[in-house]
mmCIF file of C-alpha atoms and ligand atoms in Angstrom:
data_model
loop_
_atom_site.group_PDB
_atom_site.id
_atom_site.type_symbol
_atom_site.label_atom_id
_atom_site.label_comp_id
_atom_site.label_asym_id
_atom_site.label_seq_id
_atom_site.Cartn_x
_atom_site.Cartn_y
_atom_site.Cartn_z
ATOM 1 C CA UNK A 18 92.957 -191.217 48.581
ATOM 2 C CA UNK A 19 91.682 -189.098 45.500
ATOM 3 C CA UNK A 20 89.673 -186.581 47.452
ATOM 4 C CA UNK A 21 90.108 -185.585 51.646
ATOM 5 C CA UNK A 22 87.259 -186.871 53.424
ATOM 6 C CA UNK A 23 87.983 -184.141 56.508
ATOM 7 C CA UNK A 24 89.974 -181.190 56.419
ATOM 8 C CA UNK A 25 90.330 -180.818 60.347
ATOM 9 C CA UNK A 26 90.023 -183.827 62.742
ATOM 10 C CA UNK A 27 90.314 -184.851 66.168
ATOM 11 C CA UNK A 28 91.557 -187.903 67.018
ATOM 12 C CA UNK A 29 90.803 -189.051 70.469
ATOM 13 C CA UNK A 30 92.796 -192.199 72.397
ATOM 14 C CA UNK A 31 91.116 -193.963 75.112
ATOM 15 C CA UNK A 32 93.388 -195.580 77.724
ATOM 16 C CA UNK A 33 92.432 -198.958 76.760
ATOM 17 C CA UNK A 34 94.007 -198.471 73.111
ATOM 18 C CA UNK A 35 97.365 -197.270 74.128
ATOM 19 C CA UNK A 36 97.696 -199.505 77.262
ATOM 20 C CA UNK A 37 98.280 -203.172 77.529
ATOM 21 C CA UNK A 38 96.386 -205.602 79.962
ATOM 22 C CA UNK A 39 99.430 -204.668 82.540
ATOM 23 C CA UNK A 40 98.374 -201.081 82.631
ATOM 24 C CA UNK A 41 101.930 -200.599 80.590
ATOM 25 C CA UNK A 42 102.150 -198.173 77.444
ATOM 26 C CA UNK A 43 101.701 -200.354 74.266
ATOM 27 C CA UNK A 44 103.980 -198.718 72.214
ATOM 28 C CA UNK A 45 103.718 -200.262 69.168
ATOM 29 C CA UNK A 46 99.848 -198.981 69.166
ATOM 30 C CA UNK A 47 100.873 -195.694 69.716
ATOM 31 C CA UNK A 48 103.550 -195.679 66.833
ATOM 32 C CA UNK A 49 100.441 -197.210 64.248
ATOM 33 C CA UNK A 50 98.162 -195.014 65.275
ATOM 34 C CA UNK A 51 100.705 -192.086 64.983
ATOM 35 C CA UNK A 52 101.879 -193.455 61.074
ATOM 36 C CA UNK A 53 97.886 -192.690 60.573
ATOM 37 C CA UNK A 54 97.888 -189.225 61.804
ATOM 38 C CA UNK A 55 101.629 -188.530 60.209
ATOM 39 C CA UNK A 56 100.116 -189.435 56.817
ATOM 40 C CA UNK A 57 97.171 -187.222 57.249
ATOM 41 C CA UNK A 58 99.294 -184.202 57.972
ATOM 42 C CA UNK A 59 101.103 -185.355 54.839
ATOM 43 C CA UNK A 60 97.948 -184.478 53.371
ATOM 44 C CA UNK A 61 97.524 -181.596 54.622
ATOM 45 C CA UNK A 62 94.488 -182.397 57.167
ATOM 46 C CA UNK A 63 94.795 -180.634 60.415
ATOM 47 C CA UNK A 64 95.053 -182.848 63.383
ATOM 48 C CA UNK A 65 95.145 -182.627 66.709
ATOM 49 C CA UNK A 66 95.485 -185.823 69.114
ATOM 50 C CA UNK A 67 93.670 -186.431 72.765
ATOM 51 C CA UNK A 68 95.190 -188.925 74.727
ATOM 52 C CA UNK A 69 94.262 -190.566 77.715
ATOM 53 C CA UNK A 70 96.768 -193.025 79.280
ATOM 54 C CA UNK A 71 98.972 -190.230 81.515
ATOM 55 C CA UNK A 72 97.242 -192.366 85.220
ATOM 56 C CA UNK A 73 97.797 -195.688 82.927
ATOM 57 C CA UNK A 74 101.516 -195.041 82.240
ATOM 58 C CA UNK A 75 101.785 -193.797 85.873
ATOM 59 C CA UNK A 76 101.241 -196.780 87.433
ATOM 60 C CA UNK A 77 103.457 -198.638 85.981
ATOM 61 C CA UNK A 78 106.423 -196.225 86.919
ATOM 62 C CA UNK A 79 105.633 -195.239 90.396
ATOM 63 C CA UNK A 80 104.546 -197.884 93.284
ATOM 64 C CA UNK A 81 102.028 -195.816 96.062
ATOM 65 C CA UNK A 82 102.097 -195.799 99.291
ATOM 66 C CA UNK A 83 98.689 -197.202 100.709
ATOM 67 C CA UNK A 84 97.744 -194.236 102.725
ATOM 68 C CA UNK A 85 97.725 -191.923 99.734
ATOM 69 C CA UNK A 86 94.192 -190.145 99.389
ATOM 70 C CA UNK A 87 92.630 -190.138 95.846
ATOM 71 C CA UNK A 88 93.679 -186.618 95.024
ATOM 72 C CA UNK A 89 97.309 -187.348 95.962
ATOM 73 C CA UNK A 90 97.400 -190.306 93.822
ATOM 74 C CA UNK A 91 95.646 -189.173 90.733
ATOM 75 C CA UNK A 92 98.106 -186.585 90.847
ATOM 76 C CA UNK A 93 101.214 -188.060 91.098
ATOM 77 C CA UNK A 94 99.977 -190.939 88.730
ATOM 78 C CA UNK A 95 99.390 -187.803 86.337
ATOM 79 C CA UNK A 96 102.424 -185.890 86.717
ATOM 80 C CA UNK A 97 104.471 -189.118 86.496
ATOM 81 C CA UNK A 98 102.544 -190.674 84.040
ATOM 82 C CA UNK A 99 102.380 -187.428 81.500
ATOM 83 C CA UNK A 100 106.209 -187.678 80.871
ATOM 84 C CA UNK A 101 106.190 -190.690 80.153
ATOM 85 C CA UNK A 102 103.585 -190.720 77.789
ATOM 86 C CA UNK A 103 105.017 -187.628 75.548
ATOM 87 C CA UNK A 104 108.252 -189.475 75.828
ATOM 88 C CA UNK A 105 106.412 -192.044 73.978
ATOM 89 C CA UNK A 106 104.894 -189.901 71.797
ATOM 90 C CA UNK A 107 107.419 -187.638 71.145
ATOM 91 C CA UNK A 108 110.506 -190.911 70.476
ATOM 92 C CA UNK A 109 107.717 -191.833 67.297
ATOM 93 C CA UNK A 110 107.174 -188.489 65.914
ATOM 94 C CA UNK A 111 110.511 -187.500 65.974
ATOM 95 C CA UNK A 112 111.357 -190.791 63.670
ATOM 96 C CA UNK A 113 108.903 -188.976 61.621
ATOM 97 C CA UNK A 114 110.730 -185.602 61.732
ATOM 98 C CA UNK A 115 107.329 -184.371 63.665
ATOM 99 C CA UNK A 116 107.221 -182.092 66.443
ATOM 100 C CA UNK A 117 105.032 -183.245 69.268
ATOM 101 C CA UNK A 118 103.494 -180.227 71.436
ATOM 102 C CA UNK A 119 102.268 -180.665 74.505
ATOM 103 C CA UNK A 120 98.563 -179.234 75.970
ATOM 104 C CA UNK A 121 97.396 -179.883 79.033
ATOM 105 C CA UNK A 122 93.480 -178.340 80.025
ATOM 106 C CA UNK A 123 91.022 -177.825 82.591
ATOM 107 C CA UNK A 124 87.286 -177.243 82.327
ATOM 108 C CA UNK A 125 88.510 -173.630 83.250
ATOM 109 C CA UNK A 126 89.941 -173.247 79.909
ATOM 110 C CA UNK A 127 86.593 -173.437 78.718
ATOM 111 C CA UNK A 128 84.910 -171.178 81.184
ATOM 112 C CA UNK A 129 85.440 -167.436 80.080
ATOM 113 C CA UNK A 130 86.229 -165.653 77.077
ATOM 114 C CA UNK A 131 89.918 -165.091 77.740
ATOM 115 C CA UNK A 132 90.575 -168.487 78.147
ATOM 116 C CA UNK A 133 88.467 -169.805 75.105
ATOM 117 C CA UNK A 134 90.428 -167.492 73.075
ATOM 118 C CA UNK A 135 94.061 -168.147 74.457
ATOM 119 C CA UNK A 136 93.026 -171.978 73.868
ATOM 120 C CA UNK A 137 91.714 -171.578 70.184
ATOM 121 C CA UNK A 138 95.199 -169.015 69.037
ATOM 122 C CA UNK A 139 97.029 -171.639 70.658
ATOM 123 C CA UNK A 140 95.436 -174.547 68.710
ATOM 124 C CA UNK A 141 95.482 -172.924 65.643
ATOM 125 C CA UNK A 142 98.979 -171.390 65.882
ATOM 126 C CA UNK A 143 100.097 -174.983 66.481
ATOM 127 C CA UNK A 144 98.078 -176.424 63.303
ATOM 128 C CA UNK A 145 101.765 -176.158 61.231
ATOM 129 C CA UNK A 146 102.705 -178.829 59.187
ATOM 130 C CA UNK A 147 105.189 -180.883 61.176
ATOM 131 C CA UNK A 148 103.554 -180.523 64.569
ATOM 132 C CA UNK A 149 101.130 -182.446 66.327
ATOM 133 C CA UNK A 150 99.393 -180.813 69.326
ATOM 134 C CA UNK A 151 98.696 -183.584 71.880
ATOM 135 C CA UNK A 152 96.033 -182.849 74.769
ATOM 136 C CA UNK A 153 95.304 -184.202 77.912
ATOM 137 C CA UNK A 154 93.411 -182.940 80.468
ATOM 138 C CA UNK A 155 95.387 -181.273 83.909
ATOM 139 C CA UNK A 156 95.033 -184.329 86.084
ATOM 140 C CA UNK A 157 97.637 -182.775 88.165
ATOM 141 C CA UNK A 158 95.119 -179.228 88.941
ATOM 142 C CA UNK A 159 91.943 -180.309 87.670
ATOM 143 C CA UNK A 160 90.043 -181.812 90.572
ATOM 144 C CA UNK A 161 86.069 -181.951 91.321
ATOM 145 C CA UNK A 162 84.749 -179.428 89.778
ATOM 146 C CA UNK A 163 87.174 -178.487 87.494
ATOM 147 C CA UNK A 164 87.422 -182.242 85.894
ATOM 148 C CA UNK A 165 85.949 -182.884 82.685
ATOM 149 C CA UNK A 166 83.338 -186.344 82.991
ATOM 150 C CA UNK A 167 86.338 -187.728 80.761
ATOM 151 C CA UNK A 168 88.605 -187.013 77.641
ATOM 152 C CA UNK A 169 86.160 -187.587 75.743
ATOM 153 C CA UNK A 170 84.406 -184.685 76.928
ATOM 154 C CA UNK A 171 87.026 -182.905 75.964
ATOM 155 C CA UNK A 172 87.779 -184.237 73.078
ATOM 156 C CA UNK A 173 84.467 -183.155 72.344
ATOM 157 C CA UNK A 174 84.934 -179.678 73.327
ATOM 158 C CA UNK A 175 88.397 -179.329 71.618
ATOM 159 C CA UNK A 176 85.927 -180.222 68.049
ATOM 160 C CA UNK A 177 83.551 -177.616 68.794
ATOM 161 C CA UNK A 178 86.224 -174.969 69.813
ATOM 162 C CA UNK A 179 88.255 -175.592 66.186
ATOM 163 C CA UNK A 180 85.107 -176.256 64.406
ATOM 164 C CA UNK A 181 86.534 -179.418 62.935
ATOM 165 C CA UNK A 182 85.469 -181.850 60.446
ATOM 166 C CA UNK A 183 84.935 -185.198 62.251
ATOM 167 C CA UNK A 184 85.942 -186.485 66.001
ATOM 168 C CA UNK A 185 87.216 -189.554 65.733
ATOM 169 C CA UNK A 186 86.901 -191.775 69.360
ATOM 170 C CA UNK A 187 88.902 -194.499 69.616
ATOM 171 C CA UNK A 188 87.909 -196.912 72.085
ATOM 172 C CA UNK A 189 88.514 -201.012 72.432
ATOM 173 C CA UNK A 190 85.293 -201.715 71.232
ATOM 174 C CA UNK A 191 84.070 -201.995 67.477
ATOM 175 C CA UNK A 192 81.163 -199.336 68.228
ATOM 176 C CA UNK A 193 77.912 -198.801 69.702
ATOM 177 C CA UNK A 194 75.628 -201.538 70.008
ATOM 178 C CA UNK A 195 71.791 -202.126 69.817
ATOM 179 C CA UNK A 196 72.281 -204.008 72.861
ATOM 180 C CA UNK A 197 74.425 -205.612 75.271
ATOM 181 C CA UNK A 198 77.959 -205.878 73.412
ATOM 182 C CA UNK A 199 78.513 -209.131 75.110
ATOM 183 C CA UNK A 200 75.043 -210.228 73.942
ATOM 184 C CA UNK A 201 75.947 -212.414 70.924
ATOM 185 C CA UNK A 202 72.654 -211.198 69.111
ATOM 186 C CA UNK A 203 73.957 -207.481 69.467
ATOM 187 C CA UNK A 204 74.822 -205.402 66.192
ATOM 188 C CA UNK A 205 77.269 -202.704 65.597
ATOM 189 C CA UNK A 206 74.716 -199.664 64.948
ATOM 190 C CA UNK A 207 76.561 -198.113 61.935
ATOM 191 C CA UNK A 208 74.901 -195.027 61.055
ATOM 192 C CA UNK A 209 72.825 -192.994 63.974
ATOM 193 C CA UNK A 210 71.062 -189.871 62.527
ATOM 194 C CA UNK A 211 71.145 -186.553 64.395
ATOM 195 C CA UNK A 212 67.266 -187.443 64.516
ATOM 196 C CA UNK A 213 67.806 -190.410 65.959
ATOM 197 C CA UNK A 214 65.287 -190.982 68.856
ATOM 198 C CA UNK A 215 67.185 -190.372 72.308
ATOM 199 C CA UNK A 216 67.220 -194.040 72.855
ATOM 200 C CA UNK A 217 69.998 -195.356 75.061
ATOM 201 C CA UNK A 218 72.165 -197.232 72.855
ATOM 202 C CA UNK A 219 75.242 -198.531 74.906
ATOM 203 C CA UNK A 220 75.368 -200.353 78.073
ATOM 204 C CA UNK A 221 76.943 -198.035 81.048
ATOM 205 C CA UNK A 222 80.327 -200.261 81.000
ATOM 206 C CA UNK A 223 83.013 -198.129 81.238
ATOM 207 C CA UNK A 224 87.141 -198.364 80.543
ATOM 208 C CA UNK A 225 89.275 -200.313 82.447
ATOM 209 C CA UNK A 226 92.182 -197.955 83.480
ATOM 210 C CA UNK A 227 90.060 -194.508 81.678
ATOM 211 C CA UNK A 228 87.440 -192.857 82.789
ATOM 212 C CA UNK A 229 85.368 -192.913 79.643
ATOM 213 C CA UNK A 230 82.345 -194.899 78.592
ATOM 214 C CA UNK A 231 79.927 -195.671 76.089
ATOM 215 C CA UNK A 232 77.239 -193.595 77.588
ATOM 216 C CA UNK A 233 79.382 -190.255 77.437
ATOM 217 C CA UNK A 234 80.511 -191.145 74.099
ATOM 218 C CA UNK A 235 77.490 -191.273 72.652
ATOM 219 C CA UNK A 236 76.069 -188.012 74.183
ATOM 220 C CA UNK A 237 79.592 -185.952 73.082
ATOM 221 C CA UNK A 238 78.550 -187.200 69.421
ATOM 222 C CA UNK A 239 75.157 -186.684 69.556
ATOM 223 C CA UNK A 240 75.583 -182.627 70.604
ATOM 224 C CA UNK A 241 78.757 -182.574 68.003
ATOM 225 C CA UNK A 242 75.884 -183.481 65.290
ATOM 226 C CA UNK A 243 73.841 -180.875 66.101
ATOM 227 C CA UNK A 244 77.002 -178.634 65.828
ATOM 228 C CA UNK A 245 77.753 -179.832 62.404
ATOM 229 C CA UNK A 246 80.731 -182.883 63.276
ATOM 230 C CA UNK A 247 80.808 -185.726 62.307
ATOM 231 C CA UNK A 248 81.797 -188.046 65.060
ATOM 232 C CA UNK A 249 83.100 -192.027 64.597
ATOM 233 C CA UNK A 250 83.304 -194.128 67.442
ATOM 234 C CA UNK A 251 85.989 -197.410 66.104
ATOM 235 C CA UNK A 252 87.886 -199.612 67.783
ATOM 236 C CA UNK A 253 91.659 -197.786 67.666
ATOM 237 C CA UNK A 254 93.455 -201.108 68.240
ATOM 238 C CA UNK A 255 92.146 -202.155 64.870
ATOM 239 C CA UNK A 256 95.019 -201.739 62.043
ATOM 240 C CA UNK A 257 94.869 -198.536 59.889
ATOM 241 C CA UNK A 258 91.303 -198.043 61.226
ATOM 242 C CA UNK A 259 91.618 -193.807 60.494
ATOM 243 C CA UNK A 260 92.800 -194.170 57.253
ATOM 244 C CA UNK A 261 90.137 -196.570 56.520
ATOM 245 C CA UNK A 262 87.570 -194.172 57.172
ATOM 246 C CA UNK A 263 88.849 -191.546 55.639
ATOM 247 C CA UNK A 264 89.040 -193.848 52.616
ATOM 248 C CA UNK A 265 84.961 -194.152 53.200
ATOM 249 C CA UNK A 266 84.927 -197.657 54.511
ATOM 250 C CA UNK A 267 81.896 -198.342 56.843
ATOM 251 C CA UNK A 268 83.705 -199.034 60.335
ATOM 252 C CA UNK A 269 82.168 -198.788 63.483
ATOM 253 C CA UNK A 270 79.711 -196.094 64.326
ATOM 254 C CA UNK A 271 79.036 -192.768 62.500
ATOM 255 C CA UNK A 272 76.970 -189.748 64.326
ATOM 256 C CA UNK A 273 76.158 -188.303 61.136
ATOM 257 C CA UNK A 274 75.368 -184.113 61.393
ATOM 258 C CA UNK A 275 73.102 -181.569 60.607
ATOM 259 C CA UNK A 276 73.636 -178.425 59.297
ATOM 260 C CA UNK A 277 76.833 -175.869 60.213
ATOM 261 C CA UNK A 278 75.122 -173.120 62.722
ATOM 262 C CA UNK A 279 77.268 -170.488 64.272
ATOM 263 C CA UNK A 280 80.646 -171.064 66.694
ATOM 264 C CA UNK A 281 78.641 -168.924 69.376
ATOM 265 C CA UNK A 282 75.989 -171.488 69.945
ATOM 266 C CA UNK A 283 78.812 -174.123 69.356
ATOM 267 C CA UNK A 284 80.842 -172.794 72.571
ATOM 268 C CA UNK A 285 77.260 -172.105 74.015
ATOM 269 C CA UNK A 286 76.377 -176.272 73.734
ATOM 270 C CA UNK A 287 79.569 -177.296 75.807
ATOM 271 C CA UNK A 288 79.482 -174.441 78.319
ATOM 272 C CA UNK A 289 77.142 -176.033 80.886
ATOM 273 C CA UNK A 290 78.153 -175.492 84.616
ATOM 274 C CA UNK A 291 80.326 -172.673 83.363
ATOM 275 C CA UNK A 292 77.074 -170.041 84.238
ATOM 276 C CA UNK A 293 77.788 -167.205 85.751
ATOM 277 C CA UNK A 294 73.795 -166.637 86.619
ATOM 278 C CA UNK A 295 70.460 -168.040 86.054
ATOM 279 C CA UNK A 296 67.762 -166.283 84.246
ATOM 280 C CA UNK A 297 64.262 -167.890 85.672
ATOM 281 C CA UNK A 298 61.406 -167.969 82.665
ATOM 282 C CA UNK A 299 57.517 -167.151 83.320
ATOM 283 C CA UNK A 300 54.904 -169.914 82.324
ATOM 284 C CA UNK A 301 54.367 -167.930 78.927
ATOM 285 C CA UNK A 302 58.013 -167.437 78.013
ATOM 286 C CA UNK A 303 58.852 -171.212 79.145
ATOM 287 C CA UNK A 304 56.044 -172.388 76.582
ATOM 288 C CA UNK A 305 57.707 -170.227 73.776
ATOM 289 C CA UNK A 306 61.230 -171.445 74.007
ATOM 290 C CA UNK A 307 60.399 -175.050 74.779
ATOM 291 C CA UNK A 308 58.749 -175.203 71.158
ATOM 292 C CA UNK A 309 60.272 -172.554 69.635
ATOM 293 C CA UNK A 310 59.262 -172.147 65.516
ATOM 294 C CA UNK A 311 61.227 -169.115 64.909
ATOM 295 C CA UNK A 312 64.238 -167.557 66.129
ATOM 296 C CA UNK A 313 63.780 -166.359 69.793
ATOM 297 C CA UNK A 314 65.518 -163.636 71.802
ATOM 298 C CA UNK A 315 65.127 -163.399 75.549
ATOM 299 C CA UNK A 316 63.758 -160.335 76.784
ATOM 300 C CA UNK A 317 63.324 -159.096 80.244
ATOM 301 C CA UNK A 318 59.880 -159.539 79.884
ATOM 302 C CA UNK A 319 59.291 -163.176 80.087
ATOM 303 C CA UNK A 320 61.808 -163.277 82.871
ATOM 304 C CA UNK A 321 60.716 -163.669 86.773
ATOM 305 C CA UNK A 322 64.151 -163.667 88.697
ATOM 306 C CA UNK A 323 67.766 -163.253 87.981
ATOM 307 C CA UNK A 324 70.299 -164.707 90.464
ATOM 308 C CA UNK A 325 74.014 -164.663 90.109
ATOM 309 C CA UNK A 326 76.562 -161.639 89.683
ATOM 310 C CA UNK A 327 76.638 -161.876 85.897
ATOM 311 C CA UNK A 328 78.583 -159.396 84.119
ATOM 312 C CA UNK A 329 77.656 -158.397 80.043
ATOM 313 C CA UNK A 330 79.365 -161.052 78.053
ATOM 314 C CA UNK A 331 78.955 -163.272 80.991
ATOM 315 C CA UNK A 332 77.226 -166.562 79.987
ATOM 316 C CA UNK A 333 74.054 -167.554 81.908
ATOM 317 C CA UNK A 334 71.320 -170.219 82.077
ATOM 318 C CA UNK A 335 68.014 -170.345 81.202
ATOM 319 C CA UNK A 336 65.390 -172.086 83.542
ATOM 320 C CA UNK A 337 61.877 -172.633 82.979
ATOM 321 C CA UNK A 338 58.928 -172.570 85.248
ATOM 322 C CA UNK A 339 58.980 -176.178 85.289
ATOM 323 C CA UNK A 340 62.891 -175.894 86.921
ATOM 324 C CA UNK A 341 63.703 -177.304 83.478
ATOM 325 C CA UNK A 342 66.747 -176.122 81.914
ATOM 326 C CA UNK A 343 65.980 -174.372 78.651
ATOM 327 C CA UNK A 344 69.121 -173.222 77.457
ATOM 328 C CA UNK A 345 72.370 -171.214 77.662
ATOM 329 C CA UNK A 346 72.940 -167.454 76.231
ATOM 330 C CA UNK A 347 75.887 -165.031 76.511
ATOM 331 C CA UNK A 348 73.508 -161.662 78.505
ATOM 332 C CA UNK A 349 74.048 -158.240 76.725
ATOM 333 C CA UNK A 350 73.900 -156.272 80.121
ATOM 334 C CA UNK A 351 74.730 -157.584 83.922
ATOM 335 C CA UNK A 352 73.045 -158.257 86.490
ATOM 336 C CA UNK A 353 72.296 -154.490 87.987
ATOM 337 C CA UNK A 354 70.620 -153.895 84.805
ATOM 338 C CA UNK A 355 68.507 -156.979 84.279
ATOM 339 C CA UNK A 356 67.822 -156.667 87.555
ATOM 340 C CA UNK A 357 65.829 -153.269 87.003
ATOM 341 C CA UNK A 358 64.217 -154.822 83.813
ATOM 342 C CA UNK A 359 63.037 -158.045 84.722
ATOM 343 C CA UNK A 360 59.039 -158.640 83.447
ATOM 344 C CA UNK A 361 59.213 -155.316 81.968
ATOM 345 C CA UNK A 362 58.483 -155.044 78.651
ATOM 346 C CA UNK A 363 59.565 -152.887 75.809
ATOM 347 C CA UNK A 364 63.749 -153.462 76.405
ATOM 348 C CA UNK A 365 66.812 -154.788 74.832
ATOM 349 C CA UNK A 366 67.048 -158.389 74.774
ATOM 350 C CA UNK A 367 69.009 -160.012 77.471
ATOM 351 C CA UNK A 368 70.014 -162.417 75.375
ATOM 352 C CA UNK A 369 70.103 -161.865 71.579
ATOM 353 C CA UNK A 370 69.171 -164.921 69.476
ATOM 354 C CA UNK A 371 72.532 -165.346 67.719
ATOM 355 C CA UNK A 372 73.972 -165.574 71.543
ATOM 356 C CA UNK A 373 71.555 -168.223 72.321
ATOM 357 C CA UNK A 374 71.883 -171.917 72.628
ATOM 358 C CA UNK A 375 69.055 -174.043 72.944
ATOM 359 C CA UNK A 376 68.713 -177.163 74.808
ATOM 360 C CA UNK A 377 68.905 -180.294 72.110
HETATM 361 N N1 LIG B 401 93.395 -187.835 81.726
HETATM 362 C C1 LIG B 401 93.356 -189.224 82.099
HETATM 363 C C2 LIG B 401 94.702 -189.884 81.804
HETATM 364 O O1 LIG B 401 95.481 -189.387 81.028
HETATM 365 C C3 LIG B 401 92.313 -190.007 81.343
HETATM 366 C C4 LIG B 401 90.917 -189.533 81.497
HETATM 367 C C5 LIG B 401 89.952 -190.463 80.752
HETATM 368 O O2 LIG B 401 90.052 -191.671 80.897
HETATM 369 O O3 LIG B 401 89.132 -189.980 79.996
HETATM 370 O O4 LIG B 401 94.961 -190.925 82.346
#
């Protein structure tokens, strides 16, 4: 490899790559896909690994009883199944003289400022040579509304947070089809354009043992190219499949990207249902920022209601007079104040344009 394709990755593991028919850790797929990574941070390319598989390797330690509820068994599956799969993990890098560290997440982490911050030091005080910061998400804690739709999802927010190069997804299939992928006429899709038409491209079938599917998958990559990542979606069980693409081969499917913008509206495009308040747009101001040609900031005037006890810095969504969701935008005052200013005009913005995230 003359030249690094990526300087900062994420590579994420689906449950169906790292876990045999049985629902039992393959561990011979964990150690090639960890030689892959191991020779990257030879390289010198950050990485940082999401793996799915803690429920997976769960249920093959610990039999439950029948009248466990759903919460009680995703839990213990977790907690049971997470130390077993670092053990894994931690056995191969170690051959490797790697350190394995160990981050577990909830959509919380993502939610306010603090938290956003305590997650990116701790990312990027990890990103040291000989370690390897695996993530999961906090089966254990994160229930309903604190659950991410998947690990992919975070996976996905993990890229935008460390403004990486490329998310690599690796799934058991070879990519995203044109059609059914068990229609024999379907083709691998290789390249999708962040102009793509919205088209759906994968069937709905989802993982085995994971949570994941297709349909996720394809969304996470389609926002990450508006972001400016790269995202591939291969099949990990294939051999040496990372290192091929690094070393430009065409493998399964590439969401090329646009343009870098700012880490503001980066955070701002993965920070739905984390709102602390709505802003409500008149007819006027809904035209405007549906077809926006120019930068846009929202001021007071164009707004109708506020609801929500949003503090400054507080992030809050943007609805039109259609009940259409415009957008997301950090507010420069609270609520008290917006409250006084709403469809005045002649204010501060309540949300400046750099703080503003648009609806793709
Ligand atoms: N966190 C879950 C696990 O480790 C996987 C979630 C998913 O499939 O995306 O089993």
């Amino acid at each position: 490899m003359n030249q690094i394709k990526y300087k900062k990755i994420v590579v994420k593991v689906g449950t169906n790559v790292i876990t045999k028919d049985n629902g039992l850790l393959d561990i011979p797929m964990m150690k090639k896909i960890i030689i892959q990574l191991v020779k990257l941070k030879k390289l010198g390319v950050e990485v940082i690994l999401v793996s799915s598989g803690a429920m997976g390797a769960g249920k093959s330690v610990v039999k439950l009883d029948k009248k466990t509820d759903e919460v009680g068994r995703r839990q213990v599956l977790a907690s049971v199944g997470q130390v077993e799969l670092m053990n894994v993990y931690k056995r191969i890098l170690s051959k490797h003289k790697f350190i394995s560290a160990q981050i577990l997440s909830t959509k919380e982490d993502f939610r306010d400022r603090n938290h956003y911050m305590n997650m990116r030091n701790c990312f990027s005080s990890l990103s040291k040579d000989n370690i390897i910061p695996i993530v999961n998400e906090n089966d254990v804690v994160s229930i309903t509304e604190l659950m991410f739709t998947d690990n992919d999802e975070l996976a996905g927010l993990i890229s935008a947070m460390m403004n990486v190069d490329a998310l690599f997804l690796l799934t058991n299939v070879d990519g995203v089809y044109d059609g059914n992928p068990e229609d024999k006429t379907s083709r691998i899709i290789h390249t999708i354009e962040p102009s793509a038409p919205r088209r759906q491209f994968a069937t709905p079938q989802i993982s085995k043992f994971g949570r994941g599917g297709m349909m996720t998958k394809s969304k996470i990559a389609r926002k990450l190219s508006n972001l400016g990542i790269i995202t591939h979606i291969v099949n990990g069980k294939k051999n040496g499949v990372i290192l091929d693409l690094f070393a430009g081969d065409e493998i399964g499917t590439t969401f090329l990207s646009i343009k870098k913008i700012s880490n503001v509206k980066k955070r701002l495009a993965h920070a739905y249902g984390q709102e602390k308040g709505t802003a409500y747009l008149n007819e006027l101001a809904t035209n405007i920022f549906s077809n926006p040609d120019r930068p846009l900031s929202l001021l007071p005037v164009g707004v109708t209601k506020i609801t929500g006890k949003f503090e400054k810095g507080d992030i809050i969504k943007i609805i039109g007079s259609r009940q259409e969701e415009i957008g997301l935008g950090i507010a420069q005052y609270g609520f008290d104040t917006a409250h006084s200013l709403i469809g005045q005009k002649g204010h501060r913005a309540l949300i400046h344009y750099d703080y503003l995230f648009l609806n793709l």
